[in-house]
Amino acid sequence: MPWVVLFVAGVFEIGWAVGLKYTAGLTRLWPSVATGAAVVASMTLLALALRTLPLGTAYAIWTGIGTVGTALLGIILFREPATAMRLVCIGLIVAGIIGLRLAPTGATPSAEGATRSAARSGSTPS
């Protein structure tokens, strides 16, 4: 479930990044409001995903989703160039996202984190 939350956070990141183009420098009210709402949604969902996902992996995937989606929408919506080099680079970012998702994280609570958690619950860490 945290991976789904992270993916949706990435989609909202695409929304606010593209939304900035429609705000005309934050001078248009409703596009600015929608962009701000997307920022809040994206950050909130990222924070929720970070409850269980490793920070470095989650952040890199979140920004990667935003980067790829924004670059592709730039090509589609704003007629930015779709050169072979740009598409190859976008593909490399996608490969990195997939690689990070599939790589073992080795995520275990640190000794310090376990100690703090145990102190809050009144038990001692093992």
CSV table of N, CA and C in Angstrom, one decimal:
chain,number,residue,atom,x,y,z
A,1,MET,N,0.8,-1.2,0.0
A,1,MET,CA,0.0,0.0,0.0
A,1,MET,C,0.9,1.3,0.0
A,2,PRO,N,2.0,1.3,0.7
A,2,PRO,CA,2.8,2.6,0.7
A,2,PRO,C,3.3,2.9,-0.7
A,3,TRP,N,3.5,1.9,-1.5
A,3,TRP,CA,4.0,2.1,-2.9
A,3,TRP,C,2.9,2.7,-3.7
A,4,VAL,N,1.7,2.4,-3.5
A,4,VAL,CA,0.6,3.0,-4.2
A,4,VAL,C,0.4,4.4,-3.8
A,5,VAL,N,0.5,4.7,-2.5
A,5,VAL,CA,0.5,6.0,-2.0
A,5,VAL,C,1.6,6.9,-2.6
A,6,LEU,N,2.8,6.3,-2.6
A,6,LEU,CA,3.9,7.0,-3.2
A,6,LEU,C,3.7,7.3,-4.7
A,7,PHE,N,3.1,6.4,-5.4
A,7,PHE,CA,2.8,6.6,-6.8
A,7,PHE,C,1.9,7.7,-7.0
A,8,VAL,N,0.8,7.7,-6.2
A,8,VAL,CA,-0.2,8.8,-6.3
A,8,VAL,C,0.4,10.2,-5.9
A,9,ALA,N,1.3,10.2,-4.9
A,9,ALA,CA,2.1,11.4,-4.6
A,9,ALA,C,2.9,11.9,-5.8
A,10,GLY,N,3.5,11.0,-6.5
A,10,GLY,CA,4.2,11.3,-7.7
A,10,GLY,C,3.3,11.9,-8.8
A,11,VAL,N,2.1,11.4,-8.9
A,11,VAL,CA,1.2,11.9,-9.9
A,11,VAL,C,0.8,13.3,-9.5
A,12,PHE,N,0.5,13.5,-8.3
A,12,PHE,CA,0.2,14.9,-7.8
A,12,PHE,C,1.4,15.8,-8.0
A,13,GLU,N,2.6,15.3,-7.9
A,13,GLU,CA,3.8,16.1,-8.2
A,13,GLU,C,3.8,16.6,-9.7
A,14,ILE,N,3.5,15.6,-10.6
A,14,ILE,CA,3.3,16.0,-12.0
A,14,ILE,C,2.3,17.1,-12.1
A,15,GLY,N,1.2,16.9,-11.4
A,15,GLY,CA,0.1,17.9,-11.5
A,15,GLY,C,0.5,19.3,-11.1
A,16,TRP,N,1.3,19.4,-10.0
A,16,TRP,CA,1.6,20.8,-9.6
A,16,TRP,C,2.8,21.3,-10.5
A,17,ALA,N,3.6,20.5,-10.9
A,17,ALA,CA,4.7,21.0,-11.8
A,17,ALA,C,4.1,21.5,-13.1
A,18,VAL,N,3.2,20.8,-13.7
A,18,VAL,CA,2.6,21.2,-15.0
A,18,VAL,C,1.6,22.4,-14.6
A,19,GLY,N,1.0,22.3,-13.5
A,19,GLY,CA,0.1,23.4,-13.1
A,19,GLY,C,0.8,24.8,-13.0
A,20,LEU,N,2.1,24.7,-12.6
A,20,LEU,CA,2.8,26.0,-12.6
A,20,LEU,C,2.8,26.7,-13.9
A,21,LYS,N,2.9,26.0,-15.0
A,21,LYS,CA,2.9,26.6,-16.3
A,21,LYS,C,1.6,27.3,-16.6
A,22,TYR,N,0.5,26.8,-16.1
A,22,TYR,CA,-0.8,27.4,-16.3
A,22,TYR,C,-1.1,28.6,-15.3
A,23,THR,N,-0.3,28.8,-14.3
A,23,THR,CA,-0.6,29.9,-13.4
A,23,THR,C,-0.1,31.2,-13.8
A,24,ALA,N,0.7,31.2,-14.9
A,24,ALA,CA,1.3,32.5,-15.4
A,24,ALA,C,2.0,33.2,-14.3
A,25,GLY,N,2.9,32.5,-13.6
A,25,GLY,CA,3.7,33.1,-12.5
A,25,GLY,C,2.9,33.3,-11.3
A,26,LEU,N,1.9,32.5,-11.0
A,26,LEU,CA,1.0,32.5,-9.9
A,26,LEU,C,0.1,33.8,-10.0
A,27,THR,N,-0.2,34.3,-11.2
A,27,THR,CA,-1.0,35.4,-11.3
A,27,THR,C,-2.5,35.1,-11.7
A,28,ARG,N,-2.7,33.8,-12.0
A,28,ARG,CA,-4.1,33.4,-12.3
A,28,ARG,C,-4.6,32.6,-11.1
A,29,LEU,N,-5.7,33.0,-10.6
A,29,LEU,CA,-6.2,32.5,-9.3
A,29,LEU,C,-6.5,31.0,-9.3
A,30,TRP,N,-7.4,30.5,-10.2
A,30,TRP,CA,-7.8,29.1,-10.0
A,30,TRP,C,-6.7,28.1,-10.4
A,31,PRO,N,-5.9,28.4,-11.4
A,31,PRO,CA,-4.8,27.5,-11.7
A,31,PRO,C,-3.8,27.5,-10.5
A,32,SER,N,-3.6,28.7,-9.9
A,32,SER,CA,-2.7,28.7,-8.7
A,32,SER,C,-3.3,28.0,-7.5
A,33,VAL,N,-4.6,28.0,-7.3
A,33,VAL,CA,-5.2,27.3,-6.2
A,33,VAL,C,-5.1,25.8,-6.5
A,34,ALA,N,-5.4,25.4,-7.7
A,34,ALA,CA,-5.3,23.9,-8.0
A,34,ALA,C,-3.8,23.5,-7.9
A,35,THR,N,-2.9,24.3,-8.3
A,35,THR,CA,-1.5,23.9,-8.2
A,35,THR,C,-1.1,23.8,-6.7
A,36,GLY,N,-1.5,24.7,-5.9
A,36,GLY,CA,-1.3,24.7,-4.5
A,36,GLY,C,-1.9,23.4,-3.8
A,37,ALA,N,-3.1,23.1,-4.2
A,37,ALA,CA,-3.7,21.9,-3.7
A,37,ALA,C,-2.9,20.6,-4.1
A,38,ALA,N,-2.4,20.6,-5.3
A,38,ALA,CA,-1.6,19.5,-5.7
A,38,ALA,C,-0.3,19.4,-5.0
A,39,VAL,N,0.3,20.5,-4.6
A,39,VAL,CA,1.5,20.5,-3.8
A,39,VAL,C,1.2,19.9,-2.5
A,40,VAL,N,0.2,20.4,-1.8
A,40,VAL,CA,-0.2,19.9,-0.5
A,40,VAL,C,-0.5,18.4,-0.6
A,41,ALA,N,-1.3,17.9,-1.6
A,41,ALA,CA,-1.6,16.5,-1.7
A,41,ALA,C,-0.3,15.7,-1.9
A,42,SER,N,0.5,16.2,-2.8
A,42,SER,CA,1.8,15.4,-3.1
A,42,SER,C,2.6,15.3,-1.8
A,43,MET,N,2.9,16.4,-1.1
A,43,MET,CA,3.7,16.3,0.1
A,43,MET,C,3.1,15.5,1.2
A,44,THR,N,1.8,15.6,1.3
A,44,THR,CA,1.1,14.8,2.4
A,44,THR,C,1.2,13.3,2.1
A,45,LEU,N,1.0,12.9,0.8
A,45,LEU,CA,1.1,11.5,0.5
A,45,LEU,C,2.5,11.0,0.6
A,46,LEU,N,3.5,11.8,0.2
A,46,LEU,CA,4.9,11.4,0.3
A,46,LEU,C,5.2,11.2,1.8
A,47,ALA,N,4.7,12.1,2.7
A,47,ALA,CA,4.9,11.9,4.1
A,47,ALA,C,4.3,10.6,4.6
A,48,LEU,N,3.1,10.3,4.2
A,48,LEU,CA,2.5,9.1,4.6
A,48,LEU,C,3.3,7.9,4.1
A,49,ALA,N,3.7,7.9,2.9
A,49,ALA,CA,4.5,6.8,2.3
A,49,ALA,C,5.8,6.6,3.1
A,50,LEU,N,6.4,7.7,3.6
A,50,LEU,CA,7.7,7.7,4.3
A,50,LEU,C,7.5,7.1,5.7
A,51,ARG,N,6.3,6.8,6.1
A,51,ARG,CA,6.2,6.1,7.4
A,51,ARG,C,6.8,4.7,7.4
A,52,THR,N,6.7,4.1,6.2
A,52,THR,CA,7.2,2.7,6.1
A,52,THR,C,8.3,2.6,5.0
A,53,LEU,N,8.4,3.4,4.1
A,53,LEU,CA,9.4,3.3,3.0
A,53,LEU,C,10.7,4.0,3.4
A,54,PRO,N,11.8,3.5,2.9
A,54,PRO,CA,13.1,4.2,3.2
A,54,PRO,C,13.1,5.5,2.5
A,55,LEU,N,13.6,6.5,3.2
A,55,LEU,CA,13.6,7.9,2.7
A,55,LEU,C,14.3,8.1,1.3
A,56,GLY,N,15.5,7.6,1.2
A,56,GLY,CA,16.2,7.8,-0.1
A,56,GLY,C,15.5,7.2,-1.3
A,57,THR,N,15.1,6.0,-1.1
A,57,THR,CA,14.4,5.3,-2.1
A,57,THR,C,13.1,5.9,-2.5
A,58,ALA,N,12.3,6.3,-1.5
A,58,ALA,CA,11.0,6.9,-1.7
A,58,ALA,C,11.1,8.2,-2.4
A,59,TYR,N,12.0,9.0,-1.9
A,59,TYR,CA,12.2,10.4,-2.4
A,59,TYR,C,12.7,10.3,-3.9
A,60,ALA,N,13.6,9.4,-4.1
A,60,ALA,CA,14.1,9.3,-5.5
A,60,ALA,C,13.0,8.9,-6.5
A,61,ILE,N,12.2,7.9,-6.0
A,61,ILE,CA,11.1,7.4,-6.9
A,61,ILE,C,10.1,8.5,-7.1
A,62,TRP,N,9.8,9.2,-6.0
A,62,TRP,CA,8.8,10.3,-6.1
A,62,TRP,C,9.2,11.4,-7.1
A,63,THR,N,10.5,11.8,-6.9
A,63,THR,CA,10.9,12.9,-7.9
A,63,THR,C,11.1,12.3,-9.3
A,64,GLY,N,11.4,11.0,-9.4
A,64,GLY,CA,11.5,10.4,-10.7
A,64,GLY,C,10.2,10.4,-11.4
A,65,ILE,N,9.2,10.0,-10.7
A,65,ILE,CA,7.8,10.0,-11.3
A,65,ILE,C,7.5,11.4,-11.8
A,66,GLY,N,7.7,12.3,-10.9
A,66,GLY,CA,7.4,13.7,-11.3
A,66,GLY,C,8.2,14.2,-12.5
A,67,THR,N,9.5,13.8,-12.5
A,67,THR,CA,10.4,14.3,-13.6
A,67,THR,C,9.9,13.7,-14.9
A,68,VAL,N,9.7,12.4,-14.9
A,68,VAL,CA,9.3,11.7,-16.2
A,68,VAL,C,7.9,12.2,-16.6
A,69,GLY,N,7.0,12.2,-15.7
A,69,GLY,CA,5.6,12.7,-16.1
A,69,GLY,C,5.6,14.1,-16.6
A,70,THR,N,6.4,15.0,-15.9
A,70,THR,CA,6.4,16.4,-16.3
A,70,THR,C,7.1,16.6,-17.7
A,71,ALA,N,8.2,15.8,-17.9
A,71,ALA,CA,8.9,15.9,-19.2
A,71,ALA,C,8.0,15.4,-20.3
A,72,LEU,N,7.3,14.3,-20.1
A,72,LEU,CA,6.4,13.8,-21.1
A,72,LEU,C,5.3,14.7,-21.4
A,73,LEU,N,4.7,15.3,-20.4
A,73,LEU,CA,3.6,16.2,-20.6
A,73,LEU,C,4.1,17.5,-21.2
A,74,GLY,N,5.3,17.9,-21.0
A,74,GLY,CA,5.9,19.0,-21.6
A,74,GLY,C,6.0,18.8,-23.1
A,75,ILE,N,6.3,17.6,-23.5
A,75,ILE,CA,6.4,17.2,-24.9
A,75,ILE,C,5.0,17.2,-25.5
A,76,ILE,N,4.0,16.6,-24.8
A,76,ILE,CA,2.7,16.5,-25.3
A,76,ILE,C,1.9,17.8,-25.3
A,77,LEU,N,1.9,18.5,-24.2
A,77,LEU,CA,1.1,19.7,-24.0
A,77,LEU,C,1.7,21.0,-24.6
A,78,PHE,N,3.0,21.1,-24.4
A,78,PHE,CA,3.7,22.4,-24.7
A,78,PHE,C,4.6,22.3,-25.9
A,79,ARG,N,4.6,21.2,-26.6
A,79,ARG,CA,5.3,20.9,-27.8
A,79,ARG,C,6.8,21.1,-27.6
A,80,GLU,N,7.3,20.7,-26.4
A,80,GLU,CA,8.7,20.7,-26.2
A,80,GLU,C,9.4,19.6,-27.1
A,81,PRO,N,10.6,19.8,-27.5
A,81,PRO,CA,11.2,18.8,-28.4
A,81,PRO,C,11.3,17.4,-27.8
A,82,ALA,N,11.0,16.4,-28.7
A,82,ALA,CA,11.1,15.0,-28.3
A,82,ALA,C,12.2,14.4,-29.0
A,83,THR,N,13.4,15.0,-28.8
A,83,THR,CA,14.6,14.5,-29.5
A,83,THR,C,15.0,13.1,-28.9
A,84,ALA,N,15.7,12.4,-29.7
A,84,ALA,CA,16.2,11.0,-29.3
A,84,ALA,C,16.9,11.1,-28.0
A,85,MET,N,17.8,12.1,-27.8
A,85,MET,CA,18.5,12.2,-26.6
A,85,MET,C,17.6,12.4,-25.4
A,86,ARG,N,16.6,13.3,-25.5
A,86,ARG,CA,15.7,13.5,-24.4
A,86,ARG,C,14.9,12.2,-24.0
A,87,LEU,N,14.5,11.5,-25.0
A,87,LEU,CA,13.7,10.3,-24.8
A,87,LEU,C,14.6,9.2,-24.2
A,88,VAL,N,15.8,9.1,-24.6
A,88,VAL,CA,16.7,8.2,-24.0
A,88,VAL,C,16.9,8.5,-22.5
A,89,CYS,N,17.1,9.8,-22.2
A,89,CYS,CA,17.4,10.2,-20.9
A,89,CYS,C,16.1,10.0,-20.0
A,90,ILE,N,14.9,10.2,-20.5
A,90,ILE,CA,13.7,9.9,-19.8
A,90,ILE,C,13.6,8.4,-19.5
A,91,GLY,N,14.0,7.6,-20.5
A,91,GLY,CA,14.0,6.2,-20.3
A,91,GLY,C,15.0,5.7,-19.3
A,92,LEU,N,16.1,6.4,-19.2
A,92,LEU,CA,17.1,6.1,-18.1
A,92,LEU,C,16.5,6.4,-16.7
A,93,ILE,N,15.8,7.5,-16.6
A,93,ILE,CA,15.1,7.8,-15.4
A,93,ILE,C,14.1,6.7,-15.0
A,94,VAL,N,13.3,6.3,-16.0
A,94,VAL,CA,12.4,5.2,-15.7
A,94,VAL,C,13.1,4.0,-15.3
A,95,ALA,N,14.2,3.6,-15.9
A,95,ALA,CA,15.0,2.5,-15.5
A,95,ALA,C,15.5,2.6,-14.1
A,96,GLY,N,15.9,3.8,-13.7
A,96,GLY,CA,16.3,4.1,-12.3
A,96,GLY,C,15.2,3.9,-11.3
A,97,ILE,N,14.0,4.4,-11.7
A,97,ILE,CA,12.8,4.2,-10.8
A,97,ILE,C,12.5,2.7,-10.6
A,98,ILE,N,12.5,2.0,-11.7
A,98,ILE,CA,12.2,0.5,-11.6
A,98,ILE,C,13.3,-0.2,-10.8
A,99,GLY,N,14.6,0.2,-11.1
A,99,GLY,CA,15.7,-0.4,-10.3
A,99,GLY,C,15.6,-0.1,-8.8
A,100,LEU,N,15.2,1.1,-8.4
A,100,LEU,CA,15.1,1.4,-7.0
A,100,LEU,C,13.9,0.7,-6.4
A,101,ARG,N,12.9,0.5,-7.1
A,101,ARG,CA,11.7,-0.2,-6.6
A,101,ARG,C,12.0,-1.7,-6.4
A,102,LEU,N,12.7,-2.3,-7.3
A,102,LEU,CA,13.0,-3.7,-7.2
A,102,LEU,C,14.2,-4.0,-6.3
A,103,ALA,N,15.1,-3.1,-6.1
A,103,ALA,CA,16.2,-3.3,-5.2
A,103,ALA,C,15.8,-3.6,-3.8
A,104,PRO,N,16.5,-4.5,-3.1
A,104,PRO,CA,16.2,-4.7,-1.7
A,104,PRO,C,16.6,-3.5,-0.9
A,105,THR,N,15.7,-3.1,0.0
A,105,THR,CA,16.0,-1.9,0.7
A,105,THR,C,16.8,-2.2,2.0
A,106,GLY,N,16.7,-3.3,2.5
A,106,GLY,CA,17.4,-3.6,3.8
A,106,GLY,C,16.9,-2.8,4.9
A,107,ALA,N,15.7,-2.3,4.8
A,107,ALA,CA,15.1,-1.4,5.7
A,107,ALA,C,14.8,-2.1,7.1
A,108,THR,N,15.6,-1.8,8.0
A,108,THR,CA,15.4,-2.2,9.4
A,108,THR,C,15.5,-1.0,10.3
A,109,PRO,N,14.8,-1.0,11.4
A,109,PRO,CA,14.9,0.2,12.2
A,109,PRO,C,16.3,0.3,12.8
A,110,SER,N,16.8,1.5,12.9
A,110,SER,CA,18.1,1.7,13.5
A,110,SER,C,18.0,1.4,15.0
A,111,ALA,N,19.1,1.1,15.6
A,111,ALA,CA,19.2,0.9,17.0
A,111,ALA,C,18.6,2.0,17.8
A,112,GLU,N,19.0,3.2,17.4
A,112,GLU,CA,18.5,4.5,18.0
A,112,GLU,C,17.0,4.6,17.9
A,113,GLY,N,16.5,4.3,16.7
A,113,GLY,CA,15.1,4.4,16.5
A,113,GLY,C,14.3,3.4,17.3
A,114,ALA,N,14.9,2.2,17.3
A,114,ALA,CA,14.2,1.1,18.1
A,114,ALA,C,14.2,1.5,19.6
A,115,THR,N,15.3,2.1,20.1
A,115,THR,CA,15.4,2.5,21.5
A,115,THR,C,14.3,3.6,21.8
A,116,ARG,N,14.2,4.6,20.9
A,116,ARG,CA,13.2,5.6,21.1
A,116,ARG,C,11.8,5.1,21.1
A,117,SER,N,11.6,4.2,20.1
A,117,SER,CA,10.2,3.6,20.0
A,117,SER,C,9.9,2.7,21.3
A,118,ALA,N,10.9,2.0,21.8
A,118,ALA,CA,10.7,1.2,22.9
A,118,ALA,C,10.5,2.1,24.2
A,119,ALA,N,11.2,3.2,24.2
A,119,ALA,CA,11.0,4.1,25.4
A,119,ALA,C,9.6,4.7,25.4
A,120,ARG,N,9.1,5.0,24.2
A,120,ARG,CA,7.7,5.5,24.2
A,120,ARG,C,6.7,4.4,24.6
A,121,SER,N,7.0,3.2,24.3
A,121,SER,CA,6.0,2.1,24.7
A,121,SER,C,6.2,1.6,26.0
A,122,GLY,N,7.3,1.9,26.7
A,122,GLY,CA,7.6,1.5,28.0
A,122,GLY,C,8.3,0.1,28.1
A,123,SER,N,8.8,-0.4,26.9
A,123,SER,CA,9.5,-1.7,26.9
A,123,SER,C,11.0,-1.4,26.6
A,124,THR,N,11.8,-2.4,26.7
A,124,THR,CA,13.2,-2.3,26.3
A,124,THR,C,13.4,-3.0,25.0
A,125,PRO,N,14.3,-2.4,24.1
A,125,PRO,CA,14.5,-3.0,22.8
A,125,PRO,C,15.3,-4.3,23.0
A,126,SER,N,15.2,-5.3,22.1
A,126,SER,CA,15.9,-6.5,22.2
A,126,SER,C,17.2,-6.5,21.4
